[in-house]
Amino acid sequence: MRAASETPTEPALPSPELLAERLLPWFDANNRTELPWRRPGTTAWGVLVSEVMSQQTQVARVAPVWEAWMERWPTPADLAAAPTADVLREWGRMGYPRRALRLQECARAIAEDHGGTVPADPAELEKLPGIGNYTAAAVAVFHYGGRHAVVDTNVRRVVARLGGRADAGTATTRADLAATASLLPEDAPTAARVSLALMELGALVCTARKTECAACPLSDACGFSGQEVPAGPSRKRQRYKGTNRHVRGEVMALLRDADGPVERARIDAVWHDARMVNEAVAQLIEDGLIGTDEAGRFELPSR
DNA sequence: CATACGTGGTT
DNA sequence: TAACCAAGTAT
């Protein structure tokens, strides 16, 4: 008799041995080796940059920016020394430009506090600006080959489905981390490959809107195999059109594309609601994404 | 735990 | 056409 406090029975997750046995051959055949940061010789810094750029931006959009970026600023010291306006322009239209600011701060911290070497310890990585639980683990695992759970949206979804659920919850939980960790084999280099393969499976086969169980190496070990993904949003989505973020985006686009400092009147012209422009401009200044010159005109920050 | 934070590809 | 959602982080 199970205690009342126990959760209902769910399909058990596969053993690490079975998972690796199924997943690794699949990964060897399906690994997207064309992703530029997967080229042999990519530095830890290059991997870190690719991970930050890929936070909420599709990898296909990231790849060309990453190429140009690493050509221009190959090391943390290079990015640390760059004018921030150049950094924001190179970031282009990838979205969430605060990430670019954090990445430059990260470069400065690594250059100044870590002798230019990207840390290998997730706890140390997570202290850096813009580096959270996922990115810290990703660098520690994908570059350094460590044995840590790498839990992004793909992995959370795959692990949830292995356990018989259609999808994971809204945020990464302790349970997600523990469940993913329980799937890792003891050997660190093998665990690192399993981590990347799990993510790749979620990106290519076990996707948000549909499952491709026929192409999945884990289908016979999966609690969700053969089931349809329920229609409708898996979680609450934020609107974009007409929001403050939208106005911020318009202002940033104007300043990125401008040759020099921009008059306030041109800023005001990006949006019909003057109050929203005021709010957006004030926030962007506060965030350090834009600045003003001695004449009160607006521009991307020089430093 | 919920929400703010950009932009565009895919369905 | 819209809706959905993308290698998340900070608050």
PDB file of N, CA, C and O in Angstrom, chain A residues 119-154:
ATOM      1  N   PRO A 119      36.268  29.740 -16.615  1.00  0.00           N
ATOM      2  CA  PRO A 119      36.223  28.708 -15.576  1.00  0.00           C
ATOM      3  C   PRO A 119      35.580  27.411 -16.095  1.00  0.00           C
ATOM      4  O   PRO A 119      34.751  27.448 -17.001  1.00  0.00           O
ATOM      5  N   ALA A 120      35.951  26.295 -15.465  1.00  0.00           N
ATOM      6  CA  ALA A 120      35.375  24.996 -15.829  1.00  0.00           C
ATOM      7  C   ALA A 120      34.341  24.541 -14.805  1.00  0.00           C
ATOM      8  O   ALA A 120      33.600  23.594 -15.046  1.00  0.00           O
ATOM      9  N   ASP A 121      34.307  25.222 -13.668  1.00  0.00           N
ATOM     10  CA  ASP A 121      33.404  24.847 -12.587  1.00  0.00           C
ATOM     11  C   ASP A 121      32.070  25.594 -12.746  1.00  0.00           C
ATOM     12  O   ASP A 121      32.046  26.822 -12.784  1.00  0.00           O
ATOM     13  N   PRO A 122      30.957  24.844 -12.828  1.00  0.00           N
ATOM     14  CA  PRO A 122      29.658  25.486 -13.012  1.00  0.00           C
ATOM     15  C   PRO A 122      29.363  26.550 -11.956  1.00  0.00           C
ATOM     16  O   PRO A 122      28.792  27.598 -12.269  1.00  0.00           O
ATOM     17  N   ALA A 123      29.737  26.291 -10.717  1.00  0.00           N
ATOM     18  CA  ALA A 123      29.458  27.259  -9.654  1.00  0.00           C
ATOM     19  C   ALA A 123      30.194  28.563  -9.916  1.00  0.00           C
ATOM     20  O   ALA A 123      29.674  29.663  -9.665  1.00  0.00           O
ATOM     21  N   GLU A 124      31.412  28.443 -10.418  1.00  0.00           N
ATOM     22  CA  GLU A 124      32.220  29.626 -10.736  1.00  0.00           C
ATOM     23  C   GLU A 124      31.645  30.349 -11.964  1.00  0.00           C
ATOM     24  O   GLU A 124      31.558  31.570 -11.992  1.00  0.00           O
ATOM     25  N   LEU A 125      31.251  29.577 -12.941  1.00  0.00           N
ATOM     26  CA  LEU A 125      30.658  30.151 -14.159  1.00  0.00           C
ATOM     27  C   LEU A 125      29.382  30.914 -13.841  1.00  0.00           C
ATOM     28  O   LEU A 125      29.107  31.974 -14.397  1.00  0.00           O
ATOM     29  N   GLU A 126      28.599  30.369 -12.927  1.00  0.00           N
ATOM     30  CA  GLU A 126      27.297  30.960 -12.630  1.00  0.00           C
ATOM     31  C   GLU A 126      27.411  32.306 -11.933  1.00  0.00           C
ATOM     32  O   GLU A 126      26.445  33.060 -11.882  1.00  0.00           O
ATOM     33  N   LYS A 127      28.589  32.613 -11.423  1.00  0.00           N
ATOM     34  CA  LYS A 127      28.783  33.930 -10.805  1.00  0.00           C
ATOM     35  C   LYS A 127      28.969  35.012 -11.862  1.00  0.00           C
ATOM     36  O   LYS A 127      28.904  36.204 -11.553  1.00  0.00           O
ATOM     37  N   LEU A 128      29.221  34.624 -13.098  1.00  0.00           N
ATOM     38  CA  LEU A 128      29.490  35.603 -14.150  1.00  0.00           C
ATOM     39  C   LEU A 128      28.179  36.230 -14.648  1.00  0.00           C
ATOM     40  O   LEU A 128      27.130  35.568 -14.649  1.00  0.00           O
ATOM     41  N   PRO A 129      28.236  37.488 -15.089  1.00  0.00           N
ATOM     42  CA  PRO A 129      27.023  38.172 -15.558  1.00  0.00           C
ATOM     43  C   PRO A 129      26.384  37.463 -16.744  1.00  0.00           C
ATOM     44  O   PRO A 129      27.066  37.084 -17.699  1.00  0.00           O
ATOM     45  N   GLY A 130      25.078  37.260 -16.672  1.00  0.00           N
ATOM     46  CA  GLY A 130      24.355  36.664 -17.784  1.00  0.00           C
ATOM     47  C   GLY A 130      24.479  35.161 -17.885  1.00  0.00           C
ATOM     48  O   GLY A 130      23.930  34.555 -18.806  1.00  0.00           O
ATOM     49  N   ILE A 131      25.201  34.548 -16.946  1.00  0.00           N
ATOM     50  CA  ILE A 131      25.369  33.102 -16.950  1.00  0.00           C
ATOM     51  C   ILE A 131      24.520  32.505 -15.832  1.00  0.00           C
ATOM     52  O   ILE A 131      24.787  32.741 -14.667  1.00  0.00           O
ATOM     53  N   GLY A 132      23.518  31.745 -16.197  1.00  0.00           N
ATOM     54  CA  GLY A 132      22.672  31.086 -15.211  1.00  0.00           C
ATOM     55  C   GLY A 132      22.964  29.598 -15.149  1.00  0.00           C
ATOM     56  O   GLY A 132      23.992  29.125 -15.638  1.00  0.00           O
ATOM     57  N   ASN A 133      22.052  28.877 -14.571  1.00  0.00           N
ATOM     58  CA  ASN A 133      22.262  27.436 -14.362  1.00  0.00           C
ATOM     59  C   ASN A 133      22.510  26.687 -15.666  1.00  0.00           C
ATOM     60  O   ASN A 133      23.413  25.854 -15.755  1.00  0.00           O
ATOM     61  N   TYR A 134      21.698  26.969 -16.669  1.00  0.00           N
ATOM     62  CA  TYR A 134      21.869  26.260 -17.939  1.00  0.00           C
ATOM     63  C   TYR A 134      23.216  26.554 -18.605  1.00  0.00           C
ATOM     64  O   TYR A 134      23.952  25.637 -18.972  1.00  0.00           O
ATOM     65  N   THR A 135      23.515  27.837 -18.787  1.00  0.00           N
ATOM     66  CA  THR A 135      24.719  28.207 -19.534  1.00  0.00           C
ATOM     67  C   THR A 135      25.982  27.751 -18.802  1.00  0.00           C
ATOM     68  O   THR A 135      26.948  27.296 -19.436  1.00  0.00           O
ATOM     69  N   ALA A 136      25.973  27.865 -17.493  1.00  0.00           N
ATOM     70  CA  ALA A 136      27.128  27.407 -16.709  1.00  0.00           C
ATOM     71  C   ALA A 136      27.374  25.916 -16.949  1.00  0.00           C
ATOM     72  O   ALA A 136      28.503  25.483 -17.218  1.00  0.00           O
ATOM     73  N   ALA A 137      26.313  25.132 -16.876  1.00  0.00           N
ATOM     74  CA  ALA A 137      26.455  23.690 -17.094  1.00  0.00           C
ATOM     75  C   ALA A 137      26.866  23.397 -18.535  1.00  0.00           C
ATOM     76  O   ALA A 137      27.697  22.516 -18.793  1.00  0.00           O
ATOM     77  N   ALA A 138      26.297  24.139 -19.475  1.00  0.00           N
ATOM     78  CA  ALA A 138      26.598  23.894 -20.883  1.00  0.00           C
ATOM     79  C   ALA A 138      28.084  24.079 -21.174  1.00  0.00           C
ATOM     80  O   ALA A 138      28.702  23.256 -21.855  1.00  0.00           O
ATOM     81  N   VAL A 139      28.671  25.150 -20.648  1.00  0.00           N
ATOM     82  CA  VAL A 139      30.101  25.390 -20.872  1.00  0.00           C
ATOM     83  C   VAL A 139      30.932  24.308 -20.182  1.00  0.00           C
ATOM     84  O   VAL A 139      31.874  23.762 -20.770  1.00  0.00           O
ATOM     85  N   ALA A 140      30.569  24.003 -18.949  1.00  0.00           N
ATOM     86  CA  ALA A 140      31.322  23.010 -18.178  1.00  0.00           C
ATOM     87  C   ALA A 140      31.269  21.632 -18.830  1.00  0.00           C
ATOM     88  O   ALA A 140      32.215  20.842 -18.751  1.00  0.00           O
ATOM     89  N   VAL A 141      30.172  21.349 -19.491  1.00  0.00           N
ATOM     90  CA  VAL A 141      29.989  20.024 -20.094  1.00  0.00           C
ATOM     91  C   VAL A 141      30.442  19.998 -21.556  1.00  0.00           C
ATOM     92  O   VAL A 141      31.242  19.151 -21.957  1.00  0.00           O
ATOM     93  N   PHE A 142      29.940  20.923 -22.351  1.00  0.00           N
ATOM     94  CA  PHE A 142      30.202  20.865 -23.784  1.00  0.00           C
ATOM     95  C   PHE A 142      31.640  21.212 -24.137  1.00  0.00           C
ATOM     96  O   PHE A 142      32.185  20.685 -25.097  1.00  0.00           O
ATOM     97  N   HIS A 143      32.252  22.101 -23.375  1.00  0.00           N
ATOM     98  CA  HIS A 143      33.660  22.371 -23.658  1.00  0.00           C
ATOM     99  C   HIS A 143      34.590  21.534 -22.794  1.00  0.00           C
ATOM    100  O   HIS A 143      35.508  20.907 -23.293  1.00  0.00           O
ATOM    101  N   TYR A 144      34.336  21.534 -21.485  1.00  0.00           N
ATOM    102  CA  TYR A 144      35.290  20.894 -20.579  1.00  0.00           C
ATOM    103  C   TYR A 144      35.007  19.418 -20.356  1.00  0.00           C
ATOM    104  O   TYR A 144      35.809  18.721 -19.730  1.00  0.00           O
ATOM    105  N   GLY A 145      33.873  18.932 -20.818  1.00  0.00           N
ATOM    106  CA  GLY A 145      33.597  17.510 -20.693  1.00  0.00           C
ATOM    107  C   GLY A 145      33.236  17.056 -19.294  1.00  0.00           C
ATOM    108  O   GLY A 145      33.397  15.882 -18.959  1.00  0.00           O
ATOM    109  N   GLY A 146      32.723  17.967 -18.481  1.00  0.00           N
ATOM    110  CA  GLY A 146      32.357  17.617 -17.112  1.00  0.00           C
ATOM    111  C   GLY A 146      31.090  16.777 -17.042  1.00  0.00           C
ATOM    112  O   GLY A 146      30.384  16.600 -18.030  1.00  0.00           O
ATOM    113  N   ARG A 147      30.831  16.280 -15.871  1.00  0.00           N
ATOM    114  CA  ARG A 147      29.621  15.475 -15.634  1.00  0.00           C
ATOM    115  C   ARG A 147      28.638  16.291 -14.799  1.00  0.00           C
ATOM    116  O   ARG A 147      28.679  16.261 -13.563  1.00  0.00           O
ATOM    117  N   HIS A 148      27.752  17.026 -15.473  1.00  0.00           N
ATOM    118  CA  HIS A 148      26.750  17.850 -14.812  1.00  0.00           C
ATOM    119  C   HIS A 148      25.467  17.769 -15.627  1.00  0.00           C
ATOM    120  O   HIS A 148      25.512  17.591 -16.837  1.00  0.00           O
ATOM    121  N   ALA A 149      24.337  17.937 -14.955  1.00  0.00           N
ATOM    122  CA  ALA A 149      23.075  17.982 -15.679  1.00  0.00           C
ATOM    123  C   ALA A 149      22.978  19.302 -16.438  1.00  0.00           C
ATOM    124  O   ALA A 149      23.165  20.366 -15.866  1.00  0.00           O
ATOM    125  N   VAL A 150      22.727  19.215 -17.742  1.00  0.00           N
ATOM    126  CA  VAL A 150      22.529  20.411 -18.571  1.00  0.00           C
ATOM    127  C   VAL A 150      21.044  20.470 -18.899  1.00  0.00           C
ATOM    128  O   VAL A 150      20.550  19.694 -19.713  1.00  0.00           O
ATOM    129  N   VAL A 151      20.337  21.383 -18.259  1.00  0.00           N
ATOM    130  CA  VAL A 151      18.884  21.358 -18.362  1.00  0.00           C
ATOM    131  C   VAL A 151      18.355  22.612 -19.053  1.00  0.00           C
ATOM    132  O   VAL A 151      18.261  23.672 -18.447  1.00  0.00           O
ATOM    133  N   ASP A 152      18.057  22.468 -20.304  1.00  0.00           N
ATOM    134  CA  ASP A 152      17.409  23.541 -21.050  1.00  0.00           C
ATOM    135  C   ASP A 152      15.990  23.104 -21.382  1.00  0.00           C
ATOM    136  O   ASP A 152      15.527  22.048 -20.940  1.00  0.00           O
ATOM    137  N   THR A 153      15.303  23.885 -22.200  1.00  0.00           N
ATOM    138  CA  THR A 153      13.909  23.569 -22.509  1.00  0.00           C
ATOM    139  C   THR A 153      13.780  22.243 -23.258  1.00  0.00           C
ATOM    140  O   THR A 153      12.828  21.494 -23.059  1.00  0.00           O
ATOM    141  N   ASN A 154      14.769  21.941 -24.120  1.00  0.00           N
ATOM    142  CA  ASN A 154      14.748  20.671 -24.852  1.00  0.00           C
ATOM    143  C   ASN A 154      14.871  19.481 -23.910  1.00  0.00           C
ATOM    144  O   ASN A 154      14.112  18.514 -24.000  1.00  0.00           O
TER     145      ASN A 154
END
